[in-house]
Short mmCIF file of C-alpha atoms in Angstrom, two decimals:
data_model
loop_
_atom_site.label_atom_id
_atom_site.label_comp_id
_atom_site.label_asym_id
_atom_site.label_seq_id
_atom_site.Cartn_x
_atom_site.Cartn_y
_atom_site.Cartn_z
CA UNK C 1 -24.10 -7.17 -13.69
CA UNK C 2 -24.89 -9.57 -10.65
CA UNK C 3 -22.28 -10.11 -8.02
CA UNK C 4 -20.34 -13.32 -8.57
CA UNK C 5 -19.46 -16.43 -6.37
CA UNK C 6 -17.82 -19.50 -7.89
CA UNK C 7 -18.59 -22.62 -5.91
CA UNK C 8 -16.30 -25.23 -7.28
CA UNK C 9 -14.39 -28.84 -6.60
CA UNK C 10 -11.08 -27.62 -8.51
CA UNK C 11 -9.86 -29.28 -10.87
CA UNK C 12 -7.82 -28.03 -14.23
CA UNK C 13 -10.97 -27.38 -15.97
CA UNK C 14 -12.21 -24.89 -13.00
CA UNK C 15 -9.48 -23.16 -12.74
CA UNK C 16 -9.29 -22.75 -16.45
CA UNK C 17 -12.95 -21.05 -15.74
CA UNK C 18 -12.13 -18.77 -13.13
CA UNK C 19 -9.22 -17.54 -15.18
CA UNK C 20 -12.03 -16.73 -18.02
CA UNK C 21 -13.75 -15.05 -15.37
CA UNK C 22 -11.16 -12.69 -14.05
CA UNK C 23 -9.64 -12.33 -17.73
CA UNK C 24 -12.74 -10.76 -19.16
CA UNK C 25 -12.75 -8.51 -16.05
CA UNK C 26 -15.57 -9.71 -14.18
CA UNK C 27 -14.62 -9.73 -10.10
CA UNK C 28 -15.22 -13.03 -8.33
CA UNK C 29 -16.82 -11.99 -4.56
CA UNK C 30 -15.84 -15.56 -3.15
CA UNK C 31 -15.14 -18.84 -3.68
CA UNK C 32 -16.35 -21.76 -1.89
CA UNK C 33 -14.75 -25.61 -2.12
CA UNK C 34 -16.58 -29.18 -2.20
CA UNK C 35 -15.28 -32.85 -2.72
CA UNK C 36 -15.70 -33.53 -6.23
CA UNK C 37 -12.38 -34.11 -8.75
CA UNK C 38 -11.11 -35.10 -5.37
CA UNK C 39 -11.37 -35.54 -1.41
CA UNK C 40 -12.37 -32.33 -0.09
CA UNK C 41 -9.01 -31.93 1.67
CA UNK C 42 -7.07 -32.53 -1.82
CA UNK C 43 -9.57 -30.04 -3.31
CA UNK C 44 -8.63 -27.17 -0.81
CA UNK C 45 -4.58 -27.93 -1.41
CA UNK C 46 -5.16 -27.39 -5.03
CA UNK C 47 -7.57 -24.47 -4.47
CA UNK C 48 -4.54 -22.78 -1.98
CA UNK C 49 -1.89 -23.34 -4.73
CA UNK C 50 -3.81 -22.19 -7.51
CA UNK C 51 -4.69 -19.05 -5.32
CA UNK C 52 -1.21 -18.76 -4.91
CA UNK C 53 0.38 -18.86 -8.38
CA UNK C 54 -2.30 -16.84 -9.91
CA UNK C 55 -2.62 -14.40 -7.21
CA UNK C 56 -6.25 -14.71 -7.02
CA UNK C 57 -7.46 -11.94 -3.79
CA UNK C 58 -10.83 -13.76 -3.10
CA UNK C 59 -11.34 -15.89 -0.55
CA UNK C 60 -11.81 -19.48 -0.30
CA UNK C 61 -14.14 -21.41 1.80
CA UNK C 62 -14.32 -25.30 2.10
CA UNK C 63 -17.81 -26.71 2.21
CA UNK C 64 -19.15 -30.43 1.68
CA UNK C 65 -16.97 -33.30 2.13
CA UNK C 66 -19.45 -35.68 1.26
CA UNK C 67 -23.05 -35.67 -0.16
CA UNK C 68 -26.33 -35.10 1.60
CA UNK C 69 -26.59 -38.82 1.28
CA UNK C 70 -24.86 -42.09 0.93
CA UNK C 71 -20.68 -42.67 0.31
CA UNK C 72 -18.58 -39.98 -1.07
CA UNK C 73 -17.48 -40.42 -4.90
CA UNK C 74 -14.70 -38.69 -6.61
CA UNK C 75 -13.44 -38.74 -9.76
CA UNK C 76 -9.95 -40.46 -9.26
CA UNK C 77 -10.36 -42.86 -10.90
CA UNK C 78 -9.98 -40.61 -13.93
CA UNK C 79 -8.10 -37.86 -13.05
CA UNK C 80 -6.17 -39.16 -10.26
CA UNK C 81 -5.92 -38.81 -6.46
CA UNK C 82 -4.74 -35.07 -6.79
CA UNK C 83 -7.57 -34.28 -9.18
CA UNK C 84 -5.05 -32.38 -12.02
CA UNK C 85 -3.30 -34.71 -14.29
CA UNK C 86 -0.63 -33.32 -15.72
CA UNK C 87 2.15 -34.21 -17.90
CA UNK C 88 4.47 -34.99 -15.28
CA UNK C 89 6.58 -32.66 -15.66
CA UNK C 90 5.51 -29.27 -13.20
CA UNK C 91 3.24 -29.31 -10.54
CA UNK C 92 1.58 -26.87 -8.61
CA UNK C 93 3.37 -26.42 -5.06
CA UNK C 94 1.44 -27.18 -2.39
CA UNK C 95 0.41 -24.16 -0.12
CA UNK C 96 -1.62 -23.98 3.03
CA UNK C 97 -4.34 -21.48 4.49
CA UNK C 98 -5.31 -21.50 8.00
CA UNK C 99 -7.54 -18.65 7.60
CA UNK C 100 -11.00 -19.96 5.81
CA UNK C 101 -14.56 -19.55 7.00
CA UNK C 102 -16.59 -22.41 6.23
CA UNK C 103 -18.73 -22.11 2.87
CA UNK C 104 -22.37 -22.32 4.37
CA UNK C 105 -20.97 -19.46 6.72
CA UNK C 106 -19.21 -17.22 3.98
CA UNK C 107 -22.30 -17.74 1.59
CA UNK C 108 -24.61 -16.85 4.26
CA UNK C 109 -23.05 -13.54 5.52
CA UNK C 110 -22.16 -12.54 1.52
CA UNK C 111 -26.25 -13.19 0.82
CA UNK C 112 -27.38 -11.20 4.08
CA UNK C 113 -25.26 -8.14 2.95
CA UNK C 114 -26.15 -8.14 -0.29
CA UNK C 115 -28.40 -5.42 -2.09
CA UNK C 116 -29.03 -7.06 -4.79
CA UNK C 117 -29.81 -10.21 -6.50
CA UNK C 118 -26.47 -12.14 -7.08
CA UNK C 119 -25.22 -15.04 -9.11
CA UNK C 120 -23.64 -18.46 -8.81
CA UNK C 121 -21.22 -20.07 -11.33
CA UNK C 122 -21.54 -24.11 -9.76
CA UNK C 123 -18.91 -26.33 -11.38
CA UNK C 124 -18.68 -29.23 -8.85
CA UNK C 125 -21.29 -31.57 -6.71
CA UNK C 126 -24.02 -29.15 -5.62
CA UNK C 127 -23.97 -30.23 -2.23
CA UNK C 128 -22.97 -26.70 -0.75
CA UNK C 129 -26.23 -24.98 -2.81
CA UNK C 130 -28.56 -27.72 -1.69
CA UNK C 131 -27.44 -27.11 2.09
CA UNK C 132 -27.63 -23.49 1.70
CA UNK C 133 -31.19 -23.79 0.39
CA UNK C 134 -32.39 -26.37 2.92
CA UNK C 135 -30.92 -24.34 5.83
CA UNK C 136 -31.56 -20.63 4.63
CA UNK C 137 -34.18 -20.85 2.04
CA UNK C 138 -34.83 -17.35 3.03
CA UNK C 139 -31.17 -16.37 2.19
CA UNK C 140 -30.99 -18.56 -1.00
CA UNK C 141 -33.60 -16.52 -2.96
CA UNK C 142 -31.67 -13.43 -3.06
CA UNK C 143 -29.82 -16.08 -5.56
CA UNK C 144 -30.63 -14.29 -9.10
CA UNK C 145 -29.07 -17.21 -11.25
CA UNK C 146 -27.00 -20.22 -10.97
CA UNK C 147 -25.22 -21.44 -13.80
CA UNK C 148 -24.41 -25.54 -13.12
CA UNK C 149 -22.15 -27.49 -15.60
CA UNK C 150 -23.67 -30.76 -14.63
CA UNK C 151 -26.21 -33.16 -16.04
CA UNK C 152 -26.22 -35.04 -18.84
CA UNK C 153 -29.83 -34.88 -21.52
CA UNK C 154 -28.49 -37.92 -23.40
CA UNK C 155 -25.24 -40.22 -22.17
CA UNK C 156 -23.67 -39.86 -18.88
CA UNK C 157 -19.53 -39.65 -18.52
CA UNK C 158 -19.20 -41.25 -15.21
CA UNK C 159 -21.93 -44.26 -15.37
CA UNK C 160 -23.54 -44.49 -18.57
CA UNK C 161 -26.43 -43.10 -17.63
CA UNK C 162 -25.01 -40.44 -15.49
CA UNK C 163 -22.67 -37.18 -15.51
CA UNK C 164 -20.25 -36.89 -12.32
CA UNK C 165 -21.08 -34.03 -10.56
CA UNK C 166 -24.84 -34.73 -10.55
CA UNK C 167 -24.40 -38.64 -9.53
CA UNK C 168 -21.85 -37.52 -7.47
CA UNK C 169 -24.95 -35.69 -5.12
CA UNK C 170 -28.62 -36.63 -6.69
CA UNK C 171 -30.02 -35.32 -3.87
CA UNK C 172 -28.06 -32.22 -3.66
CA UNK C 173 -28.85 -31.57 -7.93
CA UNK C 174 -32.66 -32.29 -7.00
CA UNK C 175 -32.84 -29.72 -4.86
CA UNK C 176 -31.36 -27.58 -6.39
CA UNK C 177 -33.08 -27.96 -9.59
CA UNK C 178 -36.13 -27.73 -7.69
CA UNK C 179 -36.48 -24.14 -7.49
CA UNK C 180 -35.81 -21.12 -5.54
CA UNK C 181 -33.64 -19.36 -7.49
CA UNK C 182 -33.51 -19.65 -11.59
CA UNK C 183 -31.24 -22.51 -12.28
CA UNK C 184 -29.48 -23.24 -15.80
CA UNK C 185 -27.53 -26.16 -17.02
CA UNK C 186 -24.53 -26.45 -19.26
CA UNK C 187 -24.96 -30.08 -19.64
CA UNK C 188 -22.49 -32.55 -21.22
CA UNK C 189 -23.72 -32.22 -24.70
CA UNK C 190 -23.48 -28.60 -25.19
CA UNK C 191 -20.00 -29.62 -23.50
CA UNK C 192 -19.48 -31.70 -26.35
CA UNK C 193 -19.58 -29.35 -28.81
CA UNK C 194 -16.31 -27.39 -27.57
CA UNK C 195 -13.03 -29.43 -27.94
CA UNK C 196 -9.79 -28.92 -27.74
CA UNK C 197 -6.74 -30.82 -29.11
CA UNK C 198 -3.08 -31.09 -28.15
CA UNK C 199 -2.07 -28.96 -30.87
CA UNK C 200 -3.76 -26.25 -28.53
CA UNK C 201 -0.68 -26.36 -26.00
CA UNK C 202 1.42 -24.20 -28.26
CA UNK C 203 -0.05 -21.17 -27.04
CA UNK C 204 1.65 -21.89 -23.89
CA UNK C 205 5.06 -22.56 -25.44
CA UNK C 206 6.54 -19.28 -24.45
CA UNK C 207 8.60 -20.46 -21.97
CA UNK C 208 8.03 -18.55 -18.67
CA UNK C 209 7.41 -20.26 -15.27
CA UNK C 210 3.67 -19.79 -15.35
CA UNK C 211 3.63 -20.98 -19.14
CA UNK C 212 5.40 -24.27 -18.32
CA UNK C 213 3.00 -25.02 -15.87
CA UNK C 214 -0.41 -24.55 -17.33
CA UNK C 215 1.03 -26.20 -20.39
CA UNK C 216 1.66 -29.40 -18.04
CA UNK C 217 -1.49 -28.96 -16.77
CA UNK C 218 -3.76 -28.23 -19.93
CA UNK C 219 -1.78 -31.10 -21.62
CA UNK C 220 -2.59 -33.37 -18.67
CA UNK C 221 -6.47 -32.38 -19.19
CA UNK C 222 -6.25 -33.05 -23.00
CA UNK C 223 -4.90 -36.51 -22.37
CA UNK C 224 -7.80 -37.44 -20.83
CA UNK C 225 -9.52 -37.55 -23.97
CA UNK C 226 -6.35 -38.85 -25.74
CA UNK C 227 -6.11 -41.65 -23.72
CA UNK C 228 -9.43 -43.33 -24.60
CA UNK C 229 -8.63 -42.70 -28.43
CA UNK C 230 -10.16 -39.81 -29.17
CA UNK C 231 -8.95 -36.91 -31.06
CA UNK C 232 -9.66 -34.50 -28.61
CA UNK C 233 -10.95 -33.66 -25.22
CA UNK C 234 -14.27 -31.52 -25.02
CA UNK C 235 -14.05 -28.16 -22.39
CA UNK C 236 -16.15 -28.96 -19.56
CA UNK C 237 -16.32 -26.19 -16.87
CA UNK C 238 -15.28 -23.47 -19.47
CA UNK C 239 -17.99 -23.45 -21.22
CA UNK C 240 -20.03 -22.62 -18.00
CA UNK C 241 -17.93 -19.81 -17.42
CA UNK C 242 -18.15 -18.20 -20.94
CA UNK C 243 -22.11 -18.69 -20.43
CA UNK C 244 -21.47 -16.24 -17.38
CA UNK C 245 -18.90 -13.91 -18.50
CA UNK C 246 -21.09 -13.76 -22.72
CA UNK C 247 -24.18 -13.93 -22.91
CA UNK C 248 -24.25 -15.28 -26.83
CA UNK C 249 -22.01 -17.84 -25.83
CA UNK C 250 -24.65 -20.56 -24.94
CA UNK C 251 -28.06 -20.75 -26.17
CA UNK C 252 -30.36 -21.92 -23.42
CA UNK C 253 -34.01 -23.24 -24.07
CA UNK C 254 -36.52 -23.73 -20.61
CA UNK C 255 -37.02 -27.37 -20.04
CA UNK C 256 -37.99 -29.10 -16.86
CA UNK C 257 -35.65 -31.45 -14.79
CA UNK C 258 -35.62 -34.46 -12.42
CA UNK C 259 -33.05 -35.95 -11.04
CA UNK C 260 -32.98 -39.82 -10.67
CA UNK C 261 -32.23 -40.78 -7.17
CA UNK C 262 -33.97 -44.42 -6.50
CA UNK C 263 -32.54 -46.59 -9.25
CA UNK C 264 -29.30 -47.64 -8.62
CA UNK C 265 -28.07 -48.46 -12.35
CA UNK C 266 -30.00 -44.74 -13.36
CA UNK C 267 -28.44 -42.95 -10.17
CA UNK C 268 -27.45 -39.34 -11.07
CA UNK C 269 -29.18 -39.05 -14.73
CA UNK C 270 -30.67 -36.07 -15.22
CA UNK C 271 -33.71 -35.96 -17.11
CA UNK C 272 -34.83 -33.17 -19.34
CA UNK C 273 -38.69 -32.59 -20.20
CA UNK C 274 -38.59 -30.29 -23.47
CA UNK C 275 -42.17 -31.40 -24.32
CA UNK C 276 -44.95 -28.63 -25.28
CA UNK C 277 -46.83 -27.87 -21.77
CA UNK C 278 -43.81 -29.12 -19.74
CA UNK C 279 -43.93 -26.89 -16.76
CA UNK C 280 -40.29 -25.60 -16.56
CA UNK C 281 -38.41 -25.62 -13.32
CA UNK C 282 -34.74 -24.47 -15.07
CA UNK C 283 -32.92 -23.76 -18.28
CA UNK C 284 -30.61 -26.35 -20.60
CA UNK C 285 -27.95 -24.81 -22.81
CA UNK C 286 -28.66 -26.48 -26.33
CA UNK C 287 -26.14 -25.11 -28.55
CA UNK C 288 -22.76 -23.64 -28.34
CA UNK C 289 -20.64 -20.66 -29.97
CA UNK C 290 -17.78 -23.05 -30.30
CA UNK C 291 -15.11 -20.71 -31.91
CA UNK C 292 -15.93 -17.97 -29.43
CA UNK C 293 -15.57 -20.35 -26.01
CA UNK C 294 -12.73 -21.17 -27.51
CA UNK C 295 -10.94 -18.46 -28.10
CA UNK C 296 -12.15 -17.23 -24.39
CA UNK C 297 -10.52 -20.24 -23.20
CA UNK C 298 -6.99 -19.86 -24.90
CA UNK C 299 -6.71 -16.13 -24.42
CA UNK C 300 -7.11 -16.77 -20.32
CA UNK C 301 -4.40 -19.20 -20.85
CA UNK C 302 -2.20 -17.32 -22.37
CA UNK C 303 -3.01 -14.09 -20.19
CA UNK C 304 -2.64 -15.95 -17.05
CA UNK C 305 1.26 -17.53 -18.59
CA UNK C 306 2.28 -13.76 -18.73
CA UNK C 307 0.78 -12.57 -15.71
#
């Protein structure tokens, strides 16, 4: 099993997959932070208070603030300007670190000592990646996999045409997808296929500190959904993580994919070339083991309430 890094912009739905991570026992090497859910400095206070109420031992590294090019976008607009909607009634407390090494920095020195081919779990803008590559390509092949949740092979969430983290940085997803080191998306609509609904909040109803708070939060995420009349809301980043942590999870199927960059109403779609002779440049997860992501997703929920 490859060494793991998470690079991630920290929202509910991240944290919900690092907590997938560590609950199925896999050991996460390092983390490293970019804008995303929100401002990169918002992103970091929410990465410091998760680290501290879930005692995570791994460090944390802030990275891009911004994309390679043009103005930064978050996504307050939905989730607000902390990033983590909640229910309003528990929020995380707000801690501080002074003691971070910069992402490019931390990923560099964890890829020069490595022995072995590692892997990436990306579930934010891949700004950090694409600098990493563009910097030290010679560094970013020991990459064995990355595993994105981004994209989007039919609608977009945040433009129509778009998903947010890849029109959030094009030209970070473009190079990325580019090649260098095998690349796999877990795009919207294998997203799609894994819901959850409010009646899910009862396996936090236990009453302990920890309980009370992811219930707030994982309520907060499933109004999203709610809000805009739908019966549920689908698990984003999650289903990411259980394609990293189980390998029946997600089927995948090679495709190849380019990232629109020049049209601004197109900006951020990501399209996918499944045709016979299509030279592939990455991997697209098609379908989904809903029951099992689910129940990956819940029991780290529930584990992390009685920790």
């Amino acid at each position: 099993m490859m060494p793991l890094w998470i690079d991630t912009d920290m929202g509910f739905d991240d944290m919900l997959a690092i907590l997938m991570v560590q609950q199925s026992g896999r050991s996460v090497t390092g983390c490293s932070l970019v804008f995303g859910c929100a401002e990169l400095t918002q992103v970091c206070r929410n990465a410091a208070a998760m680290a501290a109420t879930f005692d995570w031992r791994f460090p944390l590294h802030p990275g891009a603030a911004s994309p390679i090019v043009g103005e930064t976008e978050t996504a307050a607009r939905i989730l607000g300007p902390t990033g983590l909607p909640t229910l309003g009634r528990h929020l995380l407390e707000t801690e501080t670190r002074t003691d971070w090494t910069s992402a490019f920095v931390a990923l560099a020195q964890w890829l020069q000592r490595s022995q072995e081919p590692v892997e990436v779990l990306a579930l934010g803008p891949l700004t950090n990646l694409a600098v990493l590559k563009l910097a030290r390509p010679d560094l970013y092949g020991k990459i064995g996999r990355i595993t994105w949740m981004g994209g989007a092979a039919s609608r977009g969430n945040h433009t129509p045409a778009a998903e947010f983290n890849a029109f959030a940085d094009p030209e970070a997803a473009a190079i990325v997808s580019s090649g260098g080191a095998p690349f796999r998306l877990v795009d919207l609509d294998v997203c799609r296929q894994v819901t959850v609904t409010p009646a899910d909040l009862q396996a936090l109803q236990t009453g302990s500190e920890k309980a009370a708070l992811l219930h707030d939060l994982f309520g907060g995420f499933i109004d999203i959904g709610i809000s805009r009349g739908r019966p549920s809301m689908a698990l984003y980043d999650p289903v990411a993580a259980a394609a990293v942590i189980s390998e029946s999870a997600v089927a995948f199927e090679p495709v190849r994919i380019d990232v629109e960059r020049t049209d601004r109403q197109a900006r951020g779609r990501t399209i996918v070339d499944n045709r016979p002779g299509t030279t592939a440049n990455a991997e697209i997860g098609i379908t989904a083991d809903a029951e099992q992501i689910r129940t990956l997703a819940l029991d780290a929920l529930k584990w992390a309430a009685a920790e």
